[in-house]
Amino acid sequence: MRAQAGSTLSHRRPGSARAGNGRHPVAEARRIPEATVARLPLYYRALLETSDQQVNTVSSERLAELAGVNAAKVRKDLSYLGSYGTRGVGYDVEFLLHQISRELGLTHDWPVVIVGVGNLGHALANYRGFGARGFRIVALVDADPAKIGQRVGELKVEALDDLPGIVADREIAIGIVATPAAASQEVADHLVDAGVTSILNFAPAVVTVPAGVSLRKVDLATELQILSFYQQRRGPGVAAGNGRKARGAPTGRARVR
């Protein structure tokens, strides 16, 4: 049975079970809603900025402002981590960073494979922000024979047929799909068959995976369309693009009865 996403994620702590680099959290009974999990990286980034400014404590109101959410939501989200702060003082920045990094698995070193070495794949492979967060790009894979053997930074592009061995040898648990839409499902299937249990899909297509495999989707075109929705509602005087006609729009000709 295949699924696209669940509604909750298990609360986990570092343990001895193996995954990725030989370390994997052990599940607890407490569960964290997926919406909360999606906001944890926002809090983490805000806390890093706060820590860099040598600030030791932060209020829920300030953290909410930095993360772009409301304070009540911050307090509710952090309560799932067992962190309630101190009334009149706020949250200890370093301790909260530790809690969130633990929940997000950022205390681990996660090897990652990118499948699809086109323009997007190149950009992702050269993005240094992944390494700074503990995600090492250890393999680049493509099905195009013309790309096999090419170098992108310090890595050499390898064949898709070799994916099972690559995943096993480098203990890869996370895969990124950076292919055209038409190839995305097949690539996801290859990743799952090779043993990858977490997939980030950049292809503009619906991809399904079996139960037990985590899937996240990044669709830049969809995000732009959402911005377009709000942009056109800003009223007269706002630039309206080039007047491009929408698909399915009326032609303007009167219907004859």
Tab-separated table of N, CA and C in Angstrom, residues 22-149:
chain	number	residue	atom	x	y	z
A	22	GLY	N	24.329	4.855	11.102
A	22	GLY	CA	24.443	3.900	12.185
A	22	GLY	C	23.775	4.346	13.459
A	23	ARG	N	23.199	5.568	13.441
A	23	ARG	CA	22.494	6.059	14.617
A	23	ARG	C	21.080	6.411	14.216
A	24	HIS	N	20.130	6.103	15.084
A	24	HIS	CA	18.739	6.393	14.741
A	24	HIS	C	17.952	6.616	16.013
A	25	PRO	N	17.012	7.568	16.023
A	25	PRO	CA	16.206	7.788	17.214
A	25	PRO	C	15.316	6.590	17.513
A	26	VAL	N	14.954	6.461	18.773
A	26	VAL	CA	14.028	5.423	19.214
A	26	VAL	C	12.678	6.063	19.462
A	27	ALA	N	11.628	5.502	18.875
A	27	ALA	CA	10.307	6.123	18.957
A	27	ALA	C	9.764	6.097	20.376
A	28	GLU	N	9.065	7.161	20.737
A	28	GLU	CA	8.368	7.229	22.010
A	28	GLU	C	6.872	7.229	21.742
A	29	ALA	N	6.106	7.132	22.827
A	29	ALA	CA	4.654	7.090	22.675
A	29	ALA	C	4.098	8.446	22.262
A	30	ARG	N	4.719	9.534	22.751
A	30	ARG	CA	4.202	10.856	22.448
A	30	ARG	C	4.313	11.140	20.956
A	31	ARG	N	3.312	11.831	20.403
A	31	ARG	CA	3.310	12.111	18.975
A	31	ARG	C	3.249	13.607	18.739
A	32	ILE	N	3.909	14.042	17.675
A	32	ILE	CA	3.954	15.454	17.318
A	32	ILE	C	3.199	15.639	16.008
A	33	PRO	N	2.212	16.532	15.946
A	33	PRO	CA	1.471	16.764	14.698
A	33	PRO	C	2.406	17.202	13.574
A	34	GLU	N	2.078	16.792	12.369
A	34	GLU	CA	2.930	17.121	11.229
A	34	GLU	C	3.035	18.630	11.026
A	35	ALA	N	1.961	19.366	11.291
A	35	ALA	CA	2.003	20.823	11.146
A	35	ALA	C	3.025	21.430	12.099
A	36	THR	N	3.132	20.861	13.293
A	36	THR	CA	4.135	21.328	14.255
A	36	THR	C	5.537	21.004	13.768
A	37	VAL	N	5.728	19.792	13.265
A	37	VAL	CA	7.033	19.398	12.732
A	37	VAL	C	7.465	20.353	11.623
A	38	ALA	N	6.515	20.765	10.779
A	38	ALA	CA	6.832	21.663	9.667
A	38	ALA	C	7.285	23.033	10.155
A	39	ARG	N	6.873	23.423	11.372
A	39	ARG	CA	7.276	24.728	11.899
A	39	ARG	C	8.569	24.663	12.707
A	40	LEU	N	8.983	23.495	13.140
A	40	LEU	CA	10.198	23.386	13.940
A	40	LEU	C	11.429	23.955	13.237
A	41	PRO	N	11.616	23.723	11.922
A	41	PRO	CA	12.767	24.340	11.255
A	41	PRO	C	12.726	25.866	11.282
A	42	LEU	N	11.527	26.456	11.288
A	42	LEU	CA	11.414	27.912	11.376
A	42	LEU	C	11.914	28.396	12.733
A	43	TYR	N	11.522	27.692	13.782
A	43	TYR	CA	11.986	28.053	15.122
A	43	TYR	C	13.495	27.844	15.232
A	44	TYR	N	13.969	26.770	14.634
A	44	TYR	CA	15.402	26.457	14.703
A	44	TYR	C	16.222	27.570	14.057
A	45	ARG	N	15.811	27.993	12.886
A	45	ARG	CA	16.532	29.067	12.193
A	45	ARG	C	16.491	30.360	13.005
A	46	ALA	N	15.315	30.683	13.561
A	46	ALA	CA	15.183	31.896	14.367
A	46	ALA	C	16.062	31.826	15.614
A	47	LEU	N	16.132	30.662	16.224
A	47	LEU	CA	16.959	30.494	17.419
A	47	LEU	C	18.443	30.591	17.097
A	48	LEU	N	18.850	30.085	15.933
A	48	LEU	CA	20.245	30.224	15.520
A	48	LEU	C	20.614	31.693	15.378
A	49	GLU	N	19.723	32.472	14.765
A	49	GLU	CA	19.973	33.903	14.617
A	49	GLU	C	20.058	34.576	15.988
A	50	THR	N	19.177	34.170	16.886
A	50	THR	CA	19.170	34.734	18.237
A	50	THR	C	20.448	34.376	18.985
A	51	SER	N	20.882	33.128	18.859
A	51	SER	CA	22.108	32.682	19.515
A	51	SER	C	23.321	33.432	18.979
A	52	ASP	N	23.354	33.664	17.666
A	52	ASP	CA	24.474	34.390	17.056
A	52	ASP	C	24.583	35.814	17.585
A	53	GLN	N	23.473	36.341	18.080
A	53	GLN	CA	23.460	37.693	18.644
A	53	GLN	C	23.777	37.689	20.138
A	54	GLN	N	24.223	36.532	20.639
A	54	GLN	CA	24.610	36.385	22.048
A	54	GLN	C	23.443	36.626	23.000
A	55	VAL	N	22.233	36.289	22.563
A	55	VAL	CA	21.041	36.409	23.403
A	55	VAL	C	20.786	35.058	24.062
A	56	ASN	N	20.610	35.049	25.371
A	56	ASN	CA	20.483	33.794	26.113
A	56	ASN	C	19.051	33.294	26.255
A	57	THR	N	18.087	34.213	26.302
A	57	THR	CA	16.689	33.814	26.449
A	57	THR	C	15.841	34.529	25.407
A	58	VAL	N	14.707	33.913	25.065
A	58	VAL	CA	13.816	34.504	24.071
A	58	VAL	C	12.373	34.244	24.496
A	59	SER	N	11.532	35.244	24.352
A	59	SER	CA	10.117	35.084	24.696
A	59	SER	C	9.379	34.408	23.552
A	60	SER	N	8.214	33.865	23.850
A	60	SER	CA	7.409	33.241	22.796
A	60	SER	C	6.969	34.291	21.784
A	61	GLU	N	6.740	35.523	22.244
A	61	GLU	CA	6.334	36.597	21.332
A	61	GLU	C	7.452	36.925	20.349
A	62	ARG	N	8.683	37.007	20.848
A	62	ARG	CA	9.817	37.319	19.972
A	62	ARG	C	10.095	36.165	19.013
A	63	LEU	N	10.031	34.951	19.507
A	63	LEU	CA	10.257	33.790	18.647
A	63	LEU	C	9.177	33.709	17.575
A	64	ALA	N	7.934	34.026	17.952
A	64	ALA	CA	6.838	34.030	16.984
A	64	ALA	C	7.077	35.070	15.902
A	65	GLU	N	7.561	36.235	16.299
A	65	GLU	CA	7.838	37.301	15.330
A	65	GLU	C	8.917	36.878	14.347
A	66	LEU	N	9.972	36.259	14.846
A	66	LEU	CA	11.074	35.828	13.988
A	66	LEU	C	10.671	34.688	13.062
A	67	ALA	N	9.765	33.830	13.539
A	67	ALA	CA	9.354	32.660	12.755
A	67	ALA	C	8.143	32.928	11.872
A	68	GLY	N	7.473	34.068	12.081
A	68	GLY	CA	6.317	34.404	11.260
A	68	GLY	C	5.052	33.667	11.645
A	69	VAL	N	4.905	33.335	12.926
A	69	VAL	CA	3.683	32.690	13.414
A	69	VAL	C	3.206	33.457	14.647
A	70	ASN	N	2.099	33.005	15.258
A	70	ASN	CA	1.641	33.700	16.465
A	70	ASN	C	2.184	33.017	17.719
A	71	ALA	N	2.225	33.786	18.810
A	71	ALA	CA	2.864	33.318	20.038
A	71	ALA	C	2.166	32.104	20.633
A	72	ALA	N	0.834	32.067	20.545
A	72	ALA	CA	0.100	30.921	21.089
A	72	ALA	C	0.502	29.637	20.376
A	73	LYS	N	0.721	29.735	19.073
A	73	LYS	CA	1.122	28.557	18.302
A	73	LYS	C	2.523	28.113	18.704
A	74	VAL	N	3.410	29.075	18.938
A	74	VAL	CA	4.762	28.746	19.386
A	74	VAL	C	4.708	27.967	20.695
A	75	ARG	N	3.957	28.485	21.656
A	75	ARG	CA	3.877	27.818	22.960
A	75	ARG	C	3.284	26.418	22.835
A	76	LYS	N	2.262	26.270	22.003
A	76	LYS	CA	1.648	24.957	21.802
A	76	LYS	C	2.629	23.994	21.150
A	77	ASP	N	3.310	24.460	20.108
A	77	ASP	CA	4.271	23.607	19.407
A	77	ASP	C	5.387	23.145	20.335
A	78	LEU	N	5.938	24.073	21.104
A	78	LEU	CA	7.068	23.727	21.963
A	78	LEU	C	6.648	22.846	23.132
A	79	SER	N	5.371	22.883	23.482
A	79	SER	CA	4.898	22.014	24.565
A	79	SER	C	4.995	20.544	24.168
A	80	TYR	N	4.922	20.253	22.861
A	80	TYR	CA	5.070	18.872	22.402
A	80	TYR	C	6.484	18.360	22.655
A	81	LEU	N	7.434	19.295	22.789
A	81	LEU	CA	8.814	18.922	23.059
A	81	LEU	C	9.083	18.848	24.554
A	82	GLY	N	8.060	19.167	25.352
A	82	GLY	CA	8.243	19.188	26.791
A	82	GLY	C	8.900	20.464	27.266
A	83	SER	N	8.876	21.507	26.420
A	83	SER	CA	9.506	22.777	26.767
A	83	SER	C	8.427	23.830	26.964
A	84	TYR	N	8.318	24.337	28.186
A	84	TYR	CA	7.268	25.302	28.504
A	84	TYR	C	7.809	26.686	28.850
A	85	GLY	N	9.103	26.843	28.881
A	85	GLY	CA	9.685	28.136	29.187
A	85	GLY	C	9.469	28.532	30.639
A	86	THR	N	9.918	29.738	30.982
A	86	THR	CA	9.766	30.277	32.332
A	86	THR	C	8.973	31.567	32.262
A	87	ARG	N	7.902	31.640	33.026
A	87	ARG	CA	7.047	32.825	33.001
A	87	ARG	C	7.862	34.078	33.335
A	88	GLY	N	7.721	35.098	32.515
A	88	GLY	CA	8.425	36.347	32.727
A	88	GLY	C	9.852	36.349	32.222
A	89	VAL	N	10.348	35.187	31.816
A	89	VAL	CA	11.729	35.079	31.329
A	89	VAL	C	11.761	34.606	29.881
A	90	GLY	N	11.040	33.537	29.607
A	90	GLY	CA	11.016	32.981	28.258
A	90	GLY	C	11.719	31.642	28.187
A	91	TYR	N	12.285	31.347	27.026
A	91	TYR	CA	12.943	30.064	26.779
A	91	TYR	C	14.456	30.237	26.750
A	92	ASP	N	15.150	29.267	27.294
A	92	ASP	CA	16.604	29.244	27.187
A	92	ASP	C	16.971	28.896	25.745
A	93	VAL	N	17.666	29.790	25.066
A	93	VAL	CA	17.927	29.648	23.629
A	93	VAL	C	18.732	28.394	23.316
A	94	GLU	N	19.828	28.173	24.027
A	94	GLU	CA	20.686	27.032	23.717
A	94	GLU	C	19.995	25.706	24.017
A	95	PHE	N	19.248	25.656	25.108
A	95	PHE	CA	18.553	24.411	25.437
A	95	PHE	C	17.463	24.116	24.417
A	96	LEU	N	16.753	25.166	23.991
A	96	LEU	CA	15.697	24.971	23.000
A	96	LEU	C	16.290	24.566	21.654
A	97	LEU	N	17.439	25.129	21.309
A	97	LEU	CA	18.140	24.703	20.093
A	97	LEU	C	18.469	23.216	20.173
A	98	HIS	N	18.937	22.790	21.326
A	98	HIS	CA	19.270	21.374	21.515
A	98	HIS	C	18.033	20.496	21.364
A	99	GLN	N	16.927	20.923	21.981
A	99	GLN	CA	15.695	20.137	21.903
A	99	GLN	C	15.206	19.995	20.467
A	100	ILE	N	15.181	21.118	19.747
A	100	ILE	CA	14.657	21.083	18.377
A	100	ILE	C	15.592	20.320	17.455
A	101	SER	N	16.894	20.528	17.599
A	101	SER	CA	17.840	19.805	16.745
A	101	SER	C	17.749	18.304	16.989
A	102	ARG	N	17.493	17.917	18.238
A	102	ARG	CA	17.319	16.495	18.552
A	102	ARG	C	16.073	15.940	17.881
A	103	GLU	N	14.964	16.689	17.972
A	103	GLU	CA	13.713	16.217	17.373
A	103	GLU	C	13.810	16.143	15.855
A	104	LEU	N	14.520	17.086	15.249
A	104	LEU	CA	14.653	17.103	13.792
A	104	LEU	C	15.739	16.150	13.291
A	105	GLY	N	16.426	15.492	14.209
A	105	GLY	CA	17.480	14.572	13.790
A	105	GLY	C	18.744	15.269	13.357
A	106	LEU	N	18.924	16.529	13.758
A	106	LEU	CA	20.087	17.292	13.322
A	106	LEU	C	21.325	16.982	14.144
A	107	THR	N	21.188	16.114	15.140
A	107	THR	CA	22.362	15.656	15.872
A	107	THR	C	23.042	14.518	15.116
A	108	HIS	N	22.437	14.093	14.014
A	108	HIS	CA	22.996	13.035	13.179
A	108	HIS	C	23.642	13.634	11.935
A	109	ASP	N	24.465	12.832	11.289
A	109	ASP	CA	25.057	13.184	10.005
A	109	ASP	C	24.317	12.359	8.959
A	110	TRP	N	23.544	13.023	8.063
A	110	TRP	CA	22.682	12.299	7.126
A	110	TRP	C	23.257	12.321	5.712
A	111	PRO	N	23.719	11.179	5.195
A	111	PRO	CA	24.154	11.102	3.799
A	111	PRO	C	22.941	11.182	2.868
A	112	VAL	N	23.070	11.925	1.777
A	112	VAL	CA	21.956	12.175	0.856
A	112	VAL	C	22.391	11.877	-0.575
A	113	VAL	N	21.483	11.298	-1.366
A	113	VAL	CA	21.714	11.094	-2.793
A	113	VAL	C	20.754	11.970	-3.585
A	114	ILE	N	21.264	12.598	-4.635
A	114	ILE	CA	20.439	13.379	-5.559
A	114	ILE	C	20.305	12.593	-6.852
A	115	VAL	N	19.070	12.355	-7.285
A	115	VAL	CA	18.828	11.665	-8.553
A	115	VAL	C	18.295	12.684	-9.552
A	116	GLY	N	19.015	12.857	-10.649
A	116	GLY	CA	18.670	13.860	-11.655
A	116	GLY	C	19.681	14.989	-11.600
A	117	VAL	N	20.624	14.997	-12.539
A	117	VAL	CA	21.703	15.983	-12.488
A	117	VAL	C	21.560	16.968	-13.641
A	118	GLY	N	20.369	17.600	-13.705
A	118	GLY	CA	20.164	18.697	-14.640
A	118	GLY	C	20.511	20.001	-13.949
A	119	ASN	N	19.888	21.093	-14.389
A	119	ASN	CA	20.179	22.394	-13.783
A	119	ASN	C	19.852	22.411	-12.292
A	120	LEU	N	18.684	21.869	-11.929
A	120	LEU	CA	18.293	21.848	-10.525
A	120	LEU	C	19.217	20.954	-9.714
A	121	GLY	N	19.520	19.777	-10.247
A	121	GLY	CA	20.413	18.865	-9.546
A	121	GLY	C	21.778	19.477	-9.291
A	122	HIS	N	22.306	20.196	-10.290
A	122	HIS	CA	23.583	20.895	-10.122
A	122	HIS	C	23.490	21.919	-8.993
A	123	ALA	N	22.416	22.704	-9.018
A	123	ALA	CA	22.255	23.754	-8.008
A	123	ALA	C	22.173	23.161	-6.604
A	124	LEU	N	21.411	22.082	-6.458
A	124	LEU	CA	21.283	21.444	-5.150
A	124	LEU	C	22.611	20.845	-4.691
A	125	ALA	N	23.337	20.248	-5.620
A	125	ALA	CA	24.618	19.631	-5.272
A	125	ALA	C	25.631	20.665	-4.802
A	126	ASN	N	25.540	21.878	-5.331
A	126	ASN	CA	26.499	22.929	-4.989
A	126	ASN	C	26.047	23.810	-3.833
A	127	TYR	N	24.857	23.532	-3.293
A	127	TYR	CA	24.336	24.352	-2.198
A	127	TYR	C	25.008	23.954	-0.884
A	128	ARG	N	25.733	24.866	-0.289
A	128	ARG	CA	26.504	24.556	0.918
A	128	ARG	C	25.653	24.528	2.184
A	129	GLY	N	24.453	25.064	2.101
A	129	GLY	CA	23.591	25.094	3.278
A	129	GLY	C	23.210	23.719	3.786
A	130	PHE	N	23.174	22.712	2.895
A	130	PHE	CA	22.842	21.359	3.337
A	130	PHE	C	23.885	20.843	4.330
A	131	GLY	N	25.145	20.989	3.960
A	131	GLY	CA	26.220	20.505	4.814
A	131	GLY	C	26.236	21.179	6.167
A	132	ALA	N	25.906	22.462	6.183
A	132	ALA	CA	25.894	23.210	7.442
A	132	ALA	C	24.818	22.708	8.386
A	133	ARG	N	23.803	22.030	7.859
A	133	ARG	CA	22.711	21.495	8.681
A	133	ARG	C	22.842	19.987	8.911
A	134	GLY	N	23.951	19.414	8.470
A	134	GLY	CA	24.168	17.995	8.732
A	134	GLY	C	23.719	17.058	7.629
A	135	PHE	N	23.415	17.613	6.439
A	135	PHE	CA	22.996	16.780	5.305
A	135	PHE	C	24.106	16.787	4.259
A	136	ARG	N	24.829	15.680	4.162
A	136	ARG	CA	25.952	15.585	3.231
A	136	ARG	C	25.496	14.966	1.913
A	137	ILE	N	25.708	15.665	0.826
A	137	ILE	CA	25.437	15.091	-0.495
A	137	ILE	C	26.595	14.158	-0.817
A	138	VAL	N	26.326	12.859	-0.822
A	138	VAL	CA	27.399	11.878	-1.005
A	138	VAL	C	27.325	11.177	-2.351
A	139	ALA	N	26.249	11.405	-3.113
A	139	ALA	CA	26.124	10.738	-4.412
A	139	ALA	C	25.214	11.529	-5.339
A	140	LEU	N	25.591	11.560	-6.611
A	140	LEU	CA	24.784	12.150	-7.678
A	140	LEU	C	24.522	11.056	-8.696
A	141	VAL	N	23.260	10.865	-9.044
A	141	VAL	CA	22.881	9.744	-9.907
A	141	VAL	C	22.023	10.240	-11.056
A	142	ASP	N	22.227	9.672	-12.241
A	142	ASP	CA	21.427	10.045	-13.404
A	142	ASP	C	21.309	8.844	-14.338
A	143	ALA	N	20.232	8.837	-15.131
A	143	ALA	CA	20.012	7.739	-16.080
A	143	ALA	C	20.605	8.040	-17.446
A	144	ASP	N	21.028	9.278	-17.680
A	144	ASP	CA	21.563	9.687	-18.979
A	144	ASP	C	23.023	9.253	-19.101
A	145	PRO	N	23.337	8.343	-20.040
A	145	PRO	CA	24.722	7.870	-20.193
A	145	PRO	C	25.704	9.005	-20.458
A	146	ALA	N	25.233	10.086	-21.093
A	146	ALA	CA	26.124	11.203	-21.410
A	146	ALA	C	26.592	11.939	-20.156
A	147	LYS	N	25.851	11.798	-19.067
A	147	LYS	CA	26.218	12.502	-17.830
A	147	LYS	C	27.055	11.656	-16.884
A	148	ILE	N	27.048	10.347	-17.097
A	148	ILE	CA	27.782	9.451	-16.208
A	148	ILE	C	29.273	9.770	-16.286
A	149	GLY	N	29.884	9.944	-15.148
A	149	GLY	CA	31.311	10.248	-15.098
A	149	GLY	C	31.628	11.726	-15.020
